[in-house]
Amino acid sequence: MTSPSLTDTPPPPAGNDVHSAVSGKAVRPGDRIFLGFSRGSGIALLVIMAAIAAFLTYRSVLAISGDKANFFTTLDWNPTGVEPKFGIAVLAFGTAVSSVIAMAIAVPVAVGIALFISHYAPRRLASPLGYVIDLLAAVPSIIYGLWGALFLVPHLTGLYSWFDDYLGWTGIFAYGDGAARSLFTVGILLAIMILPIVTSVSREVFLQVPKMHEEAALALGATRWEVIRMSVLPFGRSGVISASMLGLGRALGETMAVATVLSPSFLINTSLLDPGGGTFAQNIASKFSEADEFGQDALIASGLVLFVITLLVNGAARLIIARRKEYSGANA
Amino acid sequence: MAKRIDVSGLSAYYGNHKAIDDISMTVEPRSVTAFIGPSGCGKSTFLRTLNRMHEVTPGGHVEGKVMLDDENLYGSGVDPVAVRRTVGMVFQRPNPFPTMSIFDNVAAGLRLNGSYKKSELKDIVEKSLKGANLWNEVKDRLNKPGSGLSGGQQQRLCIARAIAVEPQVLLMDEPCSALDPISTLAIEDLIGELKERFTIVIVTHNMQQAARVSDRTAFFNLAAVGQPGKLIEIDETERIFSNPSVQATEDYISGRFG
C-alpha cells in the first residue's frame, strides 16, 4: 500500500463536469436499504412493546374494575365467584421473599466462584470450570423443578428441623413438620438456578480488569486477596450489579421450577419454612388453563404488576451503576 | 532509608524463553540509575525482577541473586509481598486506583501495611503529596477521584502513593512515556528531589532524559530478536554519553542503531 502523494494526483477536471472525481449520488442504494431496515427494526420493537403494554393494561383495567376487593391487599384469589375477590398481596410477598433469599445465597457464592475462576484457579482448571458453569445455565428450568421437588424437598427437612431448634424463636425460622415445600426451599432452588448466569457475567467482568490496576496494588505490596479488594472488586462492581439484576430478573419470573416445588396457598406465613405461599409467575401458570375470561384478566393484571416490578428493579440497577460512574474504571 | 542493590548472575525467563541473561550490577543508594537500550532488550524485565514483579506474569521465573544491602530478595523464606512493600514501583501508564479518591490512593499502601490514626494518615498523605509536588494542585479536592486528574498529575499521584510507604528503593518503568513535555519536566524535577531520600532506578527510552536525570546509566542490548537481553555496560552517566568503553553503546547513543 502506498499512499498517493500530491504529485500523483491527476489535475482536477474543469468546471461542472459531472464525471469529476468527487461527483456522484450522495446516497447509495446499499446505505438506503440498510438505513430503512435498521430504522424499521427499531420502530417494530417499539410498536411490539407498546402493543404488549396496551394489551396488558387494557385487560388489567377490566380485571381491577371488576374486583370487589382491594387488588393490592387482599389475601385471596377468587375471580370466579359472584362477588369476584382477588388480590396480589400473597403473590407479591412470595415473589419478593423467594427472590431475596435466592439473591442472598446466590450472589456471594457466584462472586466467589467467579473470582476463583478468574484469579485463583490454575489455568488448566479455570477454563473447564467456566465451561461447566455456562452449561448449567442451559439446563431447562423444569429439570431444576423436578430435581427440587424429588431431591431437594425431602433432603431439606433435616436442615429445617435444625433451623427450628436454634432459630425457631425468631418466628421466621419456625418449622413444624411436613414436606419442605416452602418459600425458603423455592429460594434455595432459585439460587441454584441463577448461580450460573451471575457467575459467568461476573467472571467476564473480573477477567477484564486492566492488568495495570492489578499491578498498581501488587506493587504496593498487596496480597492476592488485597489485589482483589483494591482493584478487581471496585472495577467489577457495576458488572456484578448488572449480573445480579439479570439473575434477579430470572428469579422474579421463574415459573415451572417454582410451580413444581411450592405447595401453593393463599396465605402469608410468618415462617419462611412453612409450606404455602405463591409467586406471580407460579400463580399464573397453575391457574391460567382453568380460568374463564375474567379469571384470565385477573391473572394478566398480576402479570402486569410483575412487569412493573421487573422494570423498577432494572431502573434501580441502572441508577446504582450511573451514580458510581465517576468512580468506575471506565474513565481511567 | 535508601539501600544499595547488588545483582549477581541474574537471568529471567518467561516459561522456557530466556529474556535476560546473567546480569550483574550494583545500584548505589541515594542516586538515580537509568536503564537504556533498544526495545525488547529486557530492561523493563530486569527492573521488574528487582521487586519480584516479574514472577507475577504466568511462567515468569528468575535465577540468580538480588541483594538489598545484605538480604537476598530471592532467598528462601523471603515473602515477595514484603519485598514489594520495600521496593516501590511507578509504571509506564499512570494507574491510580480509579474507584478511590486522591486521598485514598495515597493512603492505599499505608492501609495495607497497618493501622494508622486518622491524623497520622492525614499527615503522611500531605507529606507524600508535597513530596510528589502535587499538594498545591489537589489540596482542595482530596476527596475527588484520582482518575479525574490530568495524566501528569496522575503520574505524580502514583509517585506520591509509592513514596507514602517510605520504600527503600523506587523503580520507575518509563514513567514519562505517556506524558507531555511539561509534565515530563515536572516528573524529572521530582526525580532530582527524590534521590535525596531514595535509591531510584528508571527505565527510559529517552536518552536525553537519562542524561538529564541519572547519575549512572546502564546500557542493555540484545544480539538478535529472540535472543536474551544482556547488560553491555554500566558507568557514570557522563562517561556513557561522552566516552563509553563499548562500541555498541556509542553506536546506540549516537543513533547509529536502535
mmCIF file of C-alpha atoms in Angstrom, chain B residues 26-194:
data_model
loop_
_atom_site.group_PDB
_atom_site.id
_atom_site.type_symbol
_atom_site.label_atom_id
_atom_site.label_comp_id
_atom_site.label_asym_id
_atom_site.label_seq_id
_atom_site.Cartn_x
_atom_site.Cartn_y
_atom_site.Cartn_z
ATOM 1 C CA THR B 26 25.419 -2.524 41.610
ATOM 2 C CA VAL B 27 22.916 0.266 42.128
ATOM 3 C CA GLU B 28 24.168 2.918 44.505
ATOM 4 C CA PRO B 29 21.890 4.262 47.246
ATOM 5 C CA ARG B 30 20.596 7.835 47.017
ATOM 6 C CA SER B 31 21.326 8.070 43.334
ATOM 7 C CA VAL B 32 19.465 7.720 40.059
ATOM 8 C CA THR B 33 20.410 4.821 37.826
ATOM 9 C CA ALA B 34 18.962 4.843 34.314
ATOM 10 C CA PHE B 35 18.466 1.792 32.102
ATOM 11 C CA ILE B 36 18.597 2.461 28.379
ATOM 12 C CA GLY B 37 18.589 0.201 25.359
ATOM 13 C CA PRO B 38 16.532 -0.786 22.323
ATOM 14 C CA SER B 39 13.027 -2.265 22.667
ATOM 15 C CA GLY B 40 12.979 -5.885 23.748
ATOM 16 C CA CYS B 41 16.414 -5.733 25.353
ATOM 17 C CA GLY B 42 14.988 -6.770 28.709
ATOM 18 C CA LYS B 43 15.489 -3.563 30.666
ATOM 19 C CA SER B 44 11.867 -3.495 31.871
ATOM 20 C CA THR B 45 12.001 -7.207 32.660
ATOM 21 C CA PHE B 46 15.162 -6.640 34.654
ATOM 22 C CA LEU B 47 13.539 -3.745 36.511
ATOM 23 C CA ARG B 48 10.625 -5.982 37.425
ATOM 24 C CA THR B 49 12.929 -8.615 38.867
ATOM 25 C CA LEU B 50 14.133 -6.029 41.390
ATOM 26 C CA ASN B 51 10.806 -6.055 43.247
ATOM 27 C CA ARG B 52 9.755 -9.572 42.262
ATOM 28 C CA MET B 53 7.011 -8.308 39.960
ATOM 29 C CA HIS B 54 8.443 -10.421 37.149
ATOM 30 C CA GLU B 55 7.096 -13.622 38.629
ATOM 31 C CA VAL B 56 3.538 -12.239 38.617
ATOM 32 C CA THR B 57 3.487 -12.915 34.867
ATOM 33 C CA PRO B 58 2.445 -16.532 34.276
ATOM 34 C CA GLY B 59 5.558 -18.590 33.619
ATOM 35 C CA GLY B 60 7.910 -15.876 34.848
ATOM 36 C CA HIS B 61 10.833 -17.059 36.944
ATOM 37 C CA VAL B 62 14.308 -15.945 37.861
ATOM 38 C CA GLU B 63 17.768 -17.356 38.546
ATOM 39 C CA GLY B 64 20.473 -15.511 40.420
ATOM 40 C CA LYS B 65 20.709 -13.147 43.348
ATOM 41 C CA VAL B 66 19.435 -9.658 44.113
ATOM 42 C CA MET B 67 20.930 -8.356 47.334
ATOM 43 C CA LEU B 68 19.233 -5.417 49.023
ATOM 44 C CA ASP B 69 22.062 -4.394 51.368
ATOM 45 C CA ASP B 70 22.664 -7.790 52.945
ATOM 46 C CA GLU B 71 19.394 -9.554 52.182
ATOM 47 C CA ASN B 72 18.807 -11.702 49.123
ATOM 48 C CA LEU B 73 15.377 -10.855 47.674
ATOM 49 C CA TYR B 74 15.242 -14.316 46.122
ATOM 50 C CA GLY B 75 16.406 -16.161 49.241
ATOM 51 C CA SER B 76 14.260 -18.887 50.681
ATOM 52 C CA GLY B 77 11.785 -17.623 53.211
ATOM 53 C CA VAL B 78 11.517 -14.197 51.560
ATOM 54 C CA ASP B 79 7.933 -13.092 51.009
ATOM 55 C CA PRO B 80 7.503 -11.392 47.614
ATOM 56 C CA VAL B 81 4.706 -9.312 49.071
ATOM 57 C CA ALA B 82 7.089 -7.960 51.709
ATOM 58 C CA VAL B 83 9.691 -7.253 49.003
ATOM 59 C CA ARG B 84 7.205 -5.104 47.100
ATOM 60 C CA ARG B 85 6.483 -3.133 50.245
ATOM 61 C CA THR B 86 10.196 -2.306 50.457
ATOM 62 C CA VAL B 87 10.811 -1.694 46.761
ATOM 63 C CA GLY B 88 8.170 0.629 45.310
ATOM 64 C CA MET B 89 7.275 0.943 41.669
ATOM 65 C CA VAL B 90 5.865 3.520 39.258
ATOM 66 C CA PHE B 91 4.552 2.326 35.915
ATOM 67 C CA GLN B 92 4.611 3.459 32.338
ATOM 68 C CA ARG B 93 0.975 4.487 32.266
ATOM 69 C CA PRO B 94 -0.361 6.306 35.318
ATOM 70 C CA ASN B 95 -2.505 3.822 37.210
ATOM 71 C CA PRO B 96 -4.221 5.419 40.187
ATOM 72 C CA PHE B 97 -6.973 3.251 41.637
ATOM 73 C CA PRO B 98 -9.942 4.566 39.636
ATOM 74 C CA THR B 99 -12.521 3.973 42.330
ATOM 75 C CA MET B 100 -10.546 5.693 45.075
ATOM 76 C CA SER B 101 -10.277 9.357 45.945
ATOM 77 C CA ILE B 102 -6.957 11.160 45.725
ATOM 78 C CA PHE B 103 -6.541 10.810 49.476
ATOM 79 C CA ASP B 104 -7.352 7.110 49.484
ATOM 80 C CA ASN B 105 -4.970 6.482 46.605
ATOM 81 C CA VAL B 106 -2.058 7.887 48.570
ATOM 82 C CA ALA B 107 -3.195 6.135 51.741
ATOM 83 C CA ALA B 108 -3.741 2.785 49.983
ATOM 84 C CA GLY B 109 -0.288 1.389 50.684
ATOM 85 C CA LEU B 110 -0.346 2.579 54.287
ATOM 86 C CA ARG B 111 -3.673 0.909 54.897
ATOM 87 C CA LEU B 112 -2.235 -2.339 53.593
ATOM 88 C CA ASN B 113 0.732 -2.174 55.902
ATOM 89 C CA GLY B 114 -1.025 -1.494 59.144
ATOM 90 C CA SER B 115 -3.435 0.652 61.042
ATOM 91 C CA TYR B 116 -2.867 4.352 61.334
ATOM 92 C CA LYS B 117 -4.748 7.002 63.227
ATOM 93 C CA LYS B 118 -6.705 9.365 61.037
ATOM 94 C CA SER B 119 -4.460 12.284 61.914
ATOM 95 C CA GLU B 120 -1.308 10.269 61.185
ATOM 96 C CA LEU B 121 -2.740 9.218 57.860
ATOM 97 C CA LYS B 122 -3.557 12.824 57.010
ATOM 98 C CA ASP B 123 -0.031 13.946 57.817
ATOM 99 C CA ILE B 124 1.591 11.227 55.741
ATOM 100 C CA VAL B 125 -0.723 11.844 52.781
ATOM 101 C CA GLU B 126 0.052 15.560 52.894
ATOM 102 C CA LYS B 127 3.778 14.910 53.197
ATOM 103 C CA SER B 128 3.731 12.424 50.310
ATOM 104 C CA LEU B 129 1.715 14.703 48.033
ATOM 105 C CA LYS B 130 4.102 17.550 48.857
ATOM 106 C CA GLY B 131 6.986 15.178 48.152
ATOM 107 C CA ALA B 132 5.464 14.488 44.745
ATOM 108 C CA ASN B 133 4.949 18.224 44.056
ATOM 109 C CA LEU B 134 1.223 17.669 43.775
ATOM 110 C CA TRP B 135 -0.109 19.045 47.053
ATOM 111 C CA ASN B 136 -0.852 22.572 45.866
ATOM 112 C CA GLU B 137 -2.819 21.305 42.898
ATOM 113 C CA VAL B 138 -5.019 18.848 44.775
ATOM 114 C CA LYS B 139 -5.246 20.005 48.385
ATOM 115 C CA ASP B 140 -8.774 21.338 47.834
ATOM 116 C CA ARG B 141 -10.100 18.192 46.214
ATOM 117 C CA LEU B 142 -8.588 15.305 48.122
ATOM 118 C CA ASN B 143 -11.943 13.543 48.115
ATOM 119 C CA LYS B 144 -12.352 13.656 44.351
ATOM 120 C CA PRO B 145 -11.421 10.570 42.327
ATOM 121 C CA GLY B 146 -7.802 10.328 41.257
ATOM 122 C CA SER B 147 -8.825 9.430 37.730
ATOM 123 C CA GLY B 148 -10.120 12.983 37.231
ATOM 124 C CA LEU B 149 -6.600 14.417 37.246
ATOM 125 C CA SER B 150 -4.509 15.071 34.131
ATOM 126 C CA GLY B 151 -2.043 12.416 33.007
ATOM 127 C CA GLY B 152 0.948 14.189 34.514
ATOM 128 C CA GLN B 153 -0.903 14.771 37.785
ATOM 129 C CA GLN B 154 -1.977 11.131 37.861
ATOM 130 C CA GLN B 155 1.626 10.023 37.465
ATOM 131 C CA ARG B 156 2.694 12.279 40.331
ATOM 132 C CA LEU B 157 -0.189 10.852 42.346
ATOM 133 C CA CYS B 158 1.232 7.387 41.667
ATOM 134 C CA ILE B 159 4.644 8.589 42.815
ATOM 135 C CA ALA B 160 3.053 10.002 45.973
ATOM 136 C CA ARG B 161 1.351 6.660 46.538
ATOM 137 C CA ALA B 162 4.646 4.831 46.097
ATOM 138 C CA ILE B 163 6.674 7.075 48.424
ATOM 139 C CA ALA B 164 3.968 7.210 51.092
ATOM 140 C CA VAL B 165 5.064 3.813 52.392
ATOM 141 C CA GLU B 166 8.697 5.020 52.599
ATOM 142 C CA PRO B 167 10.241 2.333 50.384
ATOM 143 C CA GLN B 168 13.998 1.668 50.280
ATOM 144 C CA VAL B 169 14.075 1.759 46.514
ATOM 145 C CA LEU B 170 11.837 3.354 43.899
ATOM 146 C CA LEU B 171 11.615 1.683 40.492
ATOM 147 C CA MET B 172 10.248 3.681 37.560
ATOM 148 C CA ASP B 173 9.317 1.975 34.328
ATOM 149 C CA GLU B 174 9.315 4.654 31.607
ATOM 150 C CA PRO B 175 7.356 6.985 33.885
ATOM 151 C CA CYS B 176 7.169 9.819 31.352
ATOM 152 C CA SER B 177 6.495 7.989 28.109
ATOM 153 C CA ALA B 178 2.743 8.671 28.298
ATOM 154 C CA LEU B 179 3.167 12.313 29.291
ATOM 155 C CA ASP B 180 3.549 15.626 27.518
ATOM 156 C CA PRO B 181 6.866 17.571 27.742
ATOM 157 C CA ILE B 182 5.736 19.879 30.536
ATOM 158 C CA SER B 183 4.534 17.013 32.733
ATOM 159 C CA THR B 184 7.742 15.182 31.874
ATOM 160 C CA LEU B 185 9.768 18.123 33.110
ATOM 161 C CA ALA B 186 7.785 18.138 36.358
ATOM 162 C CA ILE B 187 8.499 14.450 36.910
ATOM 163 C CA GLU B 188 12.177 14.864 36.092
ATOM 164 C CA ASP B 189 12.494 17.696 38.605
ATOM 165 C CA LEU B 190 10.760 15.491 41.115
ATOM 166 C CA ILE B 191 13.194 12.631 40.477
ATOM 167 C CA GLY B 192 16.033 15.026 41.254
ATOM 168 C CA GLU B 193 14.440 15.796 44.625
ATOM 169 C CA LEU B 194 13.513 12.213 45.448
#
